[in-house]
Coordinates of C-alpha atoms in Angstrom, one line a residue:
M1 CA 110.9 71.8 103.4
I2 CA 111.8 74.2 106.4
V3 CA 107.9 74.9 107.0
P4 CA 105.9 72.4 109.2
H5 CA 103.7 70.0 107.3
V6 CA 100.4 71.1 108.9
V7 CA 101.3 74.6 107.6
N8 CA 102.0 73.6 103.9
F9 CA 98.9 71.2 103.7
G10 CA 96.9 74.0 105.2
L11 CA 98.1 76.1 102.2
L12 CA 96.8 73.5 99.9
F13 CA 93.6 73.1 101.7
G14 CA 93.1 76.9 101.7
A15 CA 93.6 76.8 97.8
I16 CA 91.1 74.0 97.1
T17 CA 88.3 75.6 99.4
S18 CA 88.9 79.1 98.0
W19 CA 89.8 78.9 94.4
G20 CA 88.4 75.5 93.9
I21 CA 84.9 75.9 95.8
L22 CA 84.0 79.1 97.2
F23 CA 85.4 81.6 94.5
P24 CA 83.7 79.8 91.7
F25 CA 80.4 80.1 93.8
L26 CA 80.7 83.8 94.0
D27 CA 81.5 84.3 90.3
S28 CA 78.1 82.3 89.6
K29 CA 76.5 85.1 91.6
R30 CA 77.7 88.0 89.6
G31 CA 74.5 90.1 88.6
Q32 CA 73.0 89.0 91.9
W33 CA 75.2 89.9 94.8
Y34 CA 77.2 92.4 92.9
H35 CA 77.5 93.9 89.6
T36 CA 81.0 94.7 88.5
D37 CA 83.5 92.4 86.4
S38 CA 86.6 94.2 88.0
T39 CA 89.0 91.7 89.4
T40 CA 90.4 94.4 91.6
S41 CA 87.4 96.1 92.9
L42 CA 86.5 95.7 96.6
N43 CA 82.6 96.1 95.5
G44 CA 83.1 93.0 93.4
A45 CA 84.1 89.3 93.9
N46 CA 87.5 90.8 95.1
G47 CA 85.6 92.3 98.2
Y48 CA 84.8 88.8 99.5
K49 CA 88.5 87.4 98.8
I50 CA 90.1 90.4 100.6
F51 CA 88.0 90.6 103.6
I52 CA 87.3 86.9 104.4
G53 CA 91.2 86.4 104.4
I54 CA 91.7 89.2 106.5
T55 CA 89.2 88.0 109.0
M56 CA 90.7 84.7 109.1
I57 CA 94.3 86.0 109.7
I58 CA 93.2 89.0 112.0
T59 CA 90.9 86.4 114.2
E60 CA 93.7 83.9 114.9
G61 CA 96.5 86.7 115.3
L62 CA 94.3 88.4 117.8
F63 CA 93.6 84.8 119.5
N64 CA 97.2 84.3 119.6
F65 CA 98.2 87.8 120.7
I66 CA 95.7 87.5 123.8
K67 CA 97.2 84.1 124.4
L68 CA 100.7 85.1 124.5
L69 CA 100.1 88.3 126.4
S70 CA 98.0 86.0 129.1
V71 CA 100.9 83.3 128.9
S72 CA 103.6 85.9 129.4
S73 CA 101.9 87.8 132.2
I74 CA 101.3 84.7 134.2
D75 CA 105.2 83.6 133.6
Y76 CA 106.3 86.9 134.5
Y77 CA 104.3 86.9 137.5
K78 CA 105.7 83.4 138.4
K79 CA 109.4 84.6 137.9
R80 CA 108.8 87.5 140.3
H81 CA 107.9 85.3 142.9
E82 CA 109.9 82.2 142.1
N83 CA 113.0 83.9 140.7
D84 CA 113.5 81.1 138.3
S85 CA 112.8 80.4 134.5
G86 CA 111.8 76.8 134.9
S87 CA 110.4 76.7 131.2
I88 CA 113.7 77.8 129.6
K89 CA 115.8 75.5 131.7
Y90 CA 113.5 72.7 130.8
M91 CA 113.8 73.6 126.9
L92 CA 117.8 73.9 127.2
T93 CA 118.0 70.7 129.0
S94 CA 115.4 68.5 127.6
P95 CA 116.6 65.1 126.2
S96 CA 114.3 65.4 123.3
L97 CA 116.5 68.3 122.0
N98 CA 119.7 67.4 120.3
Y99 CA 123.0 69.4 121.0
D100 CA 122.4 71.9 118.0
D101 CA 118.8 72.8 119.0
R102 CA 120.0 73.4 122.6
K103 CA 123.0 75.5 121.5
R104 CA 120.4 77.5 119.2
L105 CA 118.0 78.0 122.1
E106 CA 121.1 79.0 124.2
V107 CA 122.1 81.9 121.9
L108 CA 118.5 83.0 121.3
V109 CA 117.5 83.0 124.8
G110 CA 120.8 84.2 126.3
N111 CA 121.0 87.4 124.3
Q112 CA 117.3 88.7 124.6
I113 CA 116.8 92.3 123.9
P114 CA 115.7 94.4 126.8
L115 CA 111.9 94.9 126.7
F116 CA 112.4 98.8 127.3
V117 CA 114.3 99.0 124.0
P118 CA 111.6 98.1 121.3
V119 CA 109.1 100.1 123.8
V120 CA 111.0 103.2 123.8
G121 CA 111.9 102.9 120.3
Y122 CA 108.4 102.4 119.2
I123 CA 107.0 105.5 121.3
G124 CA 110.1 107.6 119.8
C125 CA 109.1 106.7 116.2
A126 CA 105.3 107.0 116.6
I127 CA 105.9 110.7 118.1
I128 CA 108.1 111.4 115.2
C129 CA 105.8 110.3 112.9
S130 CA 102.5 111.8 114.4
V131 CA 104.5 115.2 114.1
S132 CA 105.9 115.0 110.7
I133 CA 103.5 113.2 108.7
P134 CA 100.7 115.8 109.4
W135 CA 103.0 118.4 108.6
I136 CA 103.9 117.0 105.0
F137 CA 100.3 115.8 104.3
H138 CA 97.7 118.5 105.7
H139 CA 95.0 116.1 105.4
V140 CA 96.3 113.7 108.1
T141 CA 95.9 114.8 111.7
F142 CA 97.7 114.0 114.9
Y143 CA 94.6 111.8 115.9
H144 CA 94.8 109.7 112.6
M145 CA 98.4 109.0 113.4
A146 CA 97.8 108.3 117.1
L147 CA 95.0 105.8 116.1
L148 CA 97.4 104.0 113.5
F149 CA 100.2 103.5 116.2
V150 CA 97.3 102.1 118.5
I151 CA 96.2 99.7 115.9
L152 CA 99.7 98.8 114.5
P153 CA 101.0 96.6 117.2
I154 CA 98.4 94.2 116.6
L155 CA 98.4 94.0 112.9
T156 CA 102.1 93.9 113.3
F157 CA 102.0 90.9 115.5
C158 CA 99.4 89.1 113.2
N159 CA 101.4 89.6 110.2
T160 CA 104.7 88.8 111.8
Y161 CA 103.2 85.7 113.4
G162 CA 102.0 84.4 109.9
T163 CA 105.5 85.2 108.5
G164 CA 106.8 83.3 110.9
L165 CA 104.9 80.2 110.2
T166 CA 104.8 80.4 106.4
D167 CA 107.8 83.0 105.5
W168 CA 105.2 84.8 103.4
S169 CA 104.1 88.1 104.3
V170 CA 100.7 89.9 103.7
A171 CA 101.9 93.4 104.7
Q172 CA 100.1 94.7 101.7
T173 CA 96.7 93.3 102.5
Y174 CA 96.8 94.5 106.0
A175 CA 97.8 97.9 104.6
R176 CA 94.6 98.0 102.1
F177 CA 92.4 96.9 105.3
L178 CA 93.9 100.1 107.3
L179 CA 93.3 102.1 104.0
F180 CA 89.7 101.2 103.9
I181 CA 89.1 101.6 107.6
I182 CA 90.9 105.0 107.9
A183 CA 88.9 106.4 104.9
A184 CA 85.7 105.2 106.3
L185 CA 86.3 106.8 109.5
I186 CA 87.2 110.2 108.0
A187 CA 84.5 110.1 105.3
K188 CA 84.9 113.7 104.0
P189 CA 87.0 115.6 101.5
G190 CA 90.7 114.7 101.9
A191 CA 90.0 111.2 103.1
I192 CA 91.6 109.4 100.4
I193 CA 94.9 111.4 100.9
A194 CA 94.8 110.9 104.7
S195 CA 94.2 107.3 104.2
L196 CA 96.9 106.7 101.6
A197 CA 99.6 108.3 103.6
V198 CA 98.4 106.3 106.6
C199 CA 98.7 103.1 104.4
G200 CA 102.3 104.2 103.5
V201 CA 103.4 104.4 107.1
A202 CA 101.5 101.0 107.7
V203 CA 103.2 99.3 104.9
A204 CA 106.7 100.3 105.9
S205 CA 106.3 99.1 109.8
L206 CA 104.6 95.7 108.6
N207 CA 107.4 95.0 106.1
V208 CA 110.1 95.9 108.6
S209 CA 108.6 93.6 111.3
S210 CA 108.0 90.6 108.8
Q211 CA 111.5 90.9 107.3
A212 CA 113.0 91.0 110.9
M213 CA 111.2 87.8 111.7
Q214 CA 112.8 86.1 108.7
D215 CA 116.2 87.2 109.6
L216 CA 115.8 86.1 113.3
K217 CA 114.8 82.6 112.1
T218 CA 117.8 82.6 109.8
G219 CA 120.0 83.8 112.8
Y220 CA 118.6 81.1 115.0
M221 CA 119.6 78.6 112.6
T222 CA 123.1 80.2 111.9
L223 CA 123.6 80.9 115.7
T224 CA 123.9 84.7 115.3
N225 CA 123.3 86.8 118.0
P226 CA 119.7 88.4 117.8
R227 CA 120.9 91.9 119.0
A228 CA 123.3 92.0 115.9
V229 CA 120.1 91.0 113.6
V230 CA 118.2 93.9 115.2
A231 CA 121.1 96.1 114.8
G232 CA 121.7 95.4 111.4
H233 CA 118.1 96.0 110.6
I234 CA 118.4 99.7 112.2
Y235 CA 121.4 100.4 110.0
G236 CA 119.6 99.2 107.1
V237 CA 116.6 101.6 107.9
L238 CA 118.7 104.5 108.3
I239 CA 120.7 103.9 105.1
G240 CA 117.4 103.4 103.2
S241 CA 115.7 106.5 104.5
I242 CA 118.8 108.3 102.7
I243 CA 119.2 105.9 99.4
N244 CA 115.6 105.5 98.6
P245 CA 114.6 109.2 98.0
C246 CA 117.7 109.5 95.8
I247 CA 116.7 106.5 93.9
F248 CA 113.1 107.9 93.2
L249 CA 114.5 111.4 92.3
A250 CA 116.7 109.7 89.9
F251 CA 113.7 108.0 88.4
E252 CA 111.7 111.2 88.6
A253 CA 114.5 112.9 86.5
N254 CA 114.6 110.6 83.9
A255 CA 110.7 110.6 83.5
K256 CA 108.7 112.5 80.7
N257 CA 107.6 115.8 81.8
S258 CA 104.3 115.0 80.3
A259 CA 103.6 111.7 82.3
P260 CA 104.3 112.1 86.1
I261 CA 106.3 109.4 87.7
G262 CA 103.5 106.5 88.4
S263 CA 100.9 107.3 86.0
K264 CA 100.0 104.8 83.5
D265 CA 101.5 106.9 80.6
S266 CA 104.7 107.4 82.4
E267 CA 107.9 105.3 81.6
Y268 CA 107.6 104.1 85.2
P269 CA 103.9 103.3 85.9
C270 CA 102.5 102.2 89.1
P271 CA 99.4 100.4 88.4
S272 CA 98.4 99.3 92.0
A273 CA 98.2 103.2 92.4
S274 CA 94.8 103.3 91.0
I275 CA 93.8 100.2 93.1
Y276 CA 94.7 101.6 96.5
R277 CA 92.8 105.1 95.6
A278 CA 89.9 103.1 94.5
I279 CA 89.9 101.2 98.0
G280 CA 90.2 104.6 99.7
L281 CA 87.3 105.9 97.7
L282 CA 85.4 102.8 98.6
G283 CA 86.0 103.3 102.3
K284 CA 84.9 107.0 102.2
R285 CA 81.6 105.9 100.7
G286 CA 81.0 103.4 103.5
L287 CA 80.5 99.7 103.8
D288 CA 77.4 100.0 102.1
Q289 CA 79.4 99.7 98.7
L290 CA 80.7 96.2 99.6
P291 CA 79.0 93.2 97.7
D292 CA 75.7 91.8 99.3
H293 CA 76.5 89.1 102.2
C294 CA 80.2 90.1 102.5
I295 CA 79.8 91.0 106.2
T296 CA 78.0 87.6 106.8
F297 CA 80.4 85.6 105.3
C298 CA 83.2 87.5 107.6
L299 CA 81.1 87.0 110.5
F300 CA 80.7 83.2 109.6
T301 CA 84.6 83.0 108.9
F302 CA 85.3 84.6 112.4
L303 CA 83.1 82.1 114.1
I304 CA 84.9 79.2 112.5
T305 CA 88.4 80.5 113.1
L306 CA 87.5 80.9 116.8
A307 CA 86.1 77.5 117.1
V308 CA 89.3 76.0 115.7
E309 CA 91.8 77.9 117.5
T310 CA 89.7 77.0 120.8
L311 CA 90.1 73.4 119.8
R312 CA 93.8 73.7 119.3
L313 CA 94.3 75.3 122.7
V314 CA 92.1 72.8 124.5
S315 CA 93.8 69.9 122.6
Q316 CA 97.3 71.3 123.5
K317 CA 96.2 71.6 127.2
N318 CA 95.2 68.1 127.2
D319 CA 98.0 66.8 125.0
W320 CA 95.5 65.1 122.6
K321 CA 97.2 63.7 119.2
L322 CA 94.5 66.0 117.5
Q323 CA 96.6 69.0 117.9
N324 CA 99.0 67.7 115.4
F325 CA 96.1 67.4 112.8
I326 CA 94.4 70.8 113.1
P327 CA 95.2 73.1 110.3
C328 CA 96.7 76.4 110.7
I329 CA 94.0 79.2 109.8
T330 CA 96.6 81.7 108.6
A331 CA 98.1 79.3 106.3
I332 CA 94.4 78.5 104.8
A333 CA 93.8 82.3 104.5
L334 CA 97.0 83.3 102.4
P335 CA 95.7 81.6 99.1
Y336 CA 92.7 83.6 99.8
L337 CA 94.7 86.9 99.5
T338 CA 97.6 85.8 97.3
G339 CA 96.4 83.2 94.9
P340 CA 96.9 79.4 95.0
Y341 CA 100.1 79.1 92.9
Y342 CA 102.9 78.6 95.5
S343 CA 100.5 76.3 97.6
I344 CA 101.5 73.5 95.2
D345 CA 105.2 74.2 95.6
M346 CA 105.0 74.2 99.2
T347 CA 102.9 71.1 99.3
L348 CA 105.6 69.4 97.4
G349 CA 108.5 70.3 99.4
S350 CA 106.5 68.5 102.5
V351 CA 105.7 65.4 100.1
L352 CA 109.4 65.3 99.0
L353 CA 110.6 65.8 102.8
I354 CA 108.2 63.0 104.1
I355 CA 109.4 60.6 101.1
W356 CA 113.0 61.3 102.0
G357 CA 112.5 60.9 105.6
K358 CA 111.3 57.2 104.9
M359 CA 114.1 56.3 103.0
N360 CA 116.8 58.1 105.2
R361 CA 115.4 59.9 108.0
K362 CA 118.8 60.9 109.7
N363 CA 120.0 62.4 106.5
A364 CA 116.7 64.3 105.9
E365 CA 116.8 65.9 109.3
L366 CA 120.4 66.9 108.9
L367 CA 120.2 68.1 105.3
S368 CA 116.7 69.3 104.6
S369 CA 117.4 72.9 105.8
A370 CA 120.7 73.1 103.7
V371 CA 118.5 71.8 100.6
A372 CA 115.8 74.6 101.4
A373 CA 118.0 77.2 101.7
G374 CA 119.8 76.5 98.5
L375 CA 116.5 76.4 96.6
I376 CA 115.3 79.7 98.3
C377 CA 118.9 81.4 97.5
G378 CA 118.8 80.1 94.0
E379 CA 115.4 81.7 93.3
G380 CA 116.3 85.1 95.1
I381 CA 119.7 85.3 93.0
W382 CA 117.8 85.1 89.8
A383 CA 115.9 88.2 90.7
L384 CA 118.9 90.2 89.8
P385 CA 119.6 89.0 86.3
S386 CA 115.9 89.2 85.6
S387 CA 115.7 92.8 86.8
I388 CA 118.8 93.5 84.4
L389 CA 117.0 91.7 81.7
S390 CA 113.7 93.9 82.1
I391 CA 115.9 97.0 82.3
F392 CA 117.0 96.4 78.7
N393 CA 113.6 95.3 77.6
V394 CA 114.6 91.6 76.9
H395 CA 111.5 89.4 77.0
P396 CA 111.2 85.7 76.8
P397 CA 110.4 84.4 73.4
I398 CA 107.6 82.1 74.6
C399 CA 104.8 83.0 77.2
M400 CA 102.5 80.3 78.5
K401 CA 99.4 80.9 80.4
F402 CA 96.5 78.6 82.0
L403 CA 93.0 79.7 81.9
A404 CA 89.8 78.7 83.5
S405 CA 87.4 76.9 81.3
G406 CA 85.2 80.0 81.4
Q407 CA 87.8 82.3 79.9
V408 CA 88.7 80.0 76.8
H409 CA 85.8 81.1 75.0
I410 CA 87.1 84.8 75.4
V411 CA 90.3 83.9 74.3
D412 CA 89.1 82.1 71.0
S413 CA 87.0 85.0 70.1
F414 CA 90.0 87.6 70.3
V415 CA 92.4 85.1 68.3
N416 CA 89.5 85.0 65.6
T417 CA 89.4 88.7 65.5
L418 CA 93.1 88.9 64.9
G419 CA 92.6 86.9 61.5
T420 CA 90.1 89.5 60.1
R421 CA 92.4 92.4 60.6

């Protein structure tokens, strides 16, 4: 309800084109283009899903990054020569904005963080990590960390941009992409450990930036000073850097000595660890391990994304009505990476908001954000009792799962074997 309709319907379109059209086609090519049945291996069908989705997100993110950089440079040049922020004044005084929106913009724009603060902070963190990480992990060199901190701002912008549009972060996907790239660049003994260490740093950075975007959006709605939001994040990171290792040590102390924490036989397993190691191993062996035609699909996706973004830019420049109907590529890409399940929820929210607006437009504009916030908070609060029930091994009495038509016979054969035992 708080996400634009074009984004929500873009999610639905992405779910239909991926899980309804493209992925069934790729499944039909098993044995011809790839030869593994694993759903997590990058040299199988999952390789197409990950790389096509990442190509769309990174292409759109880079396009908007370059566009934003160009617009900001031109605006900065004009301000230096005209000493006037005309665009901001127009936004604050535009009659199309109501009092609340003008007040929100006034708080947001009037309390901007000076540019040198994040720049100095980023450079400082980069220097600290570039010195400390190679000292902890000897397979990682200073040059690996320097390369990471050169690439990271672009990926962070892309992920934060997508999070701002959809409230959905794909930091893990970007981290897997970096894991693959770093392992491919090193391509020698120790590449997997080095790429996993770099991946951990990338995940932390990407998650912090995407969470900051969500909190700044909340602060915008509640008239919270952006500086207070950023300060809260800094305090949280400092506190977390102390608490998180303590939590890990507590889990490690309670784990069995015969099964290290994170292993599949441990009381606290980490199933994704083997997946990340497999991605690093695949990157070390090179792009030849990717399934057939994967690079071709990525190139085709890159060209389509570039064409759509160019059309959007031209339509906005000429004020065409078409601009309101051009889909968001990042929204289309998310179902490729995370699955289609939440696309229906997001689209249903847009449909309900459209119906509500038809019935009572004023109430819909006034109360839709509150209703959406209540739904989000309700689902988030349920995470606490759900975690408590999981700790005490309390499971629901009924479990339901919907299977694709091609998997029904597998379940039937398994059920039949149960009766013979």
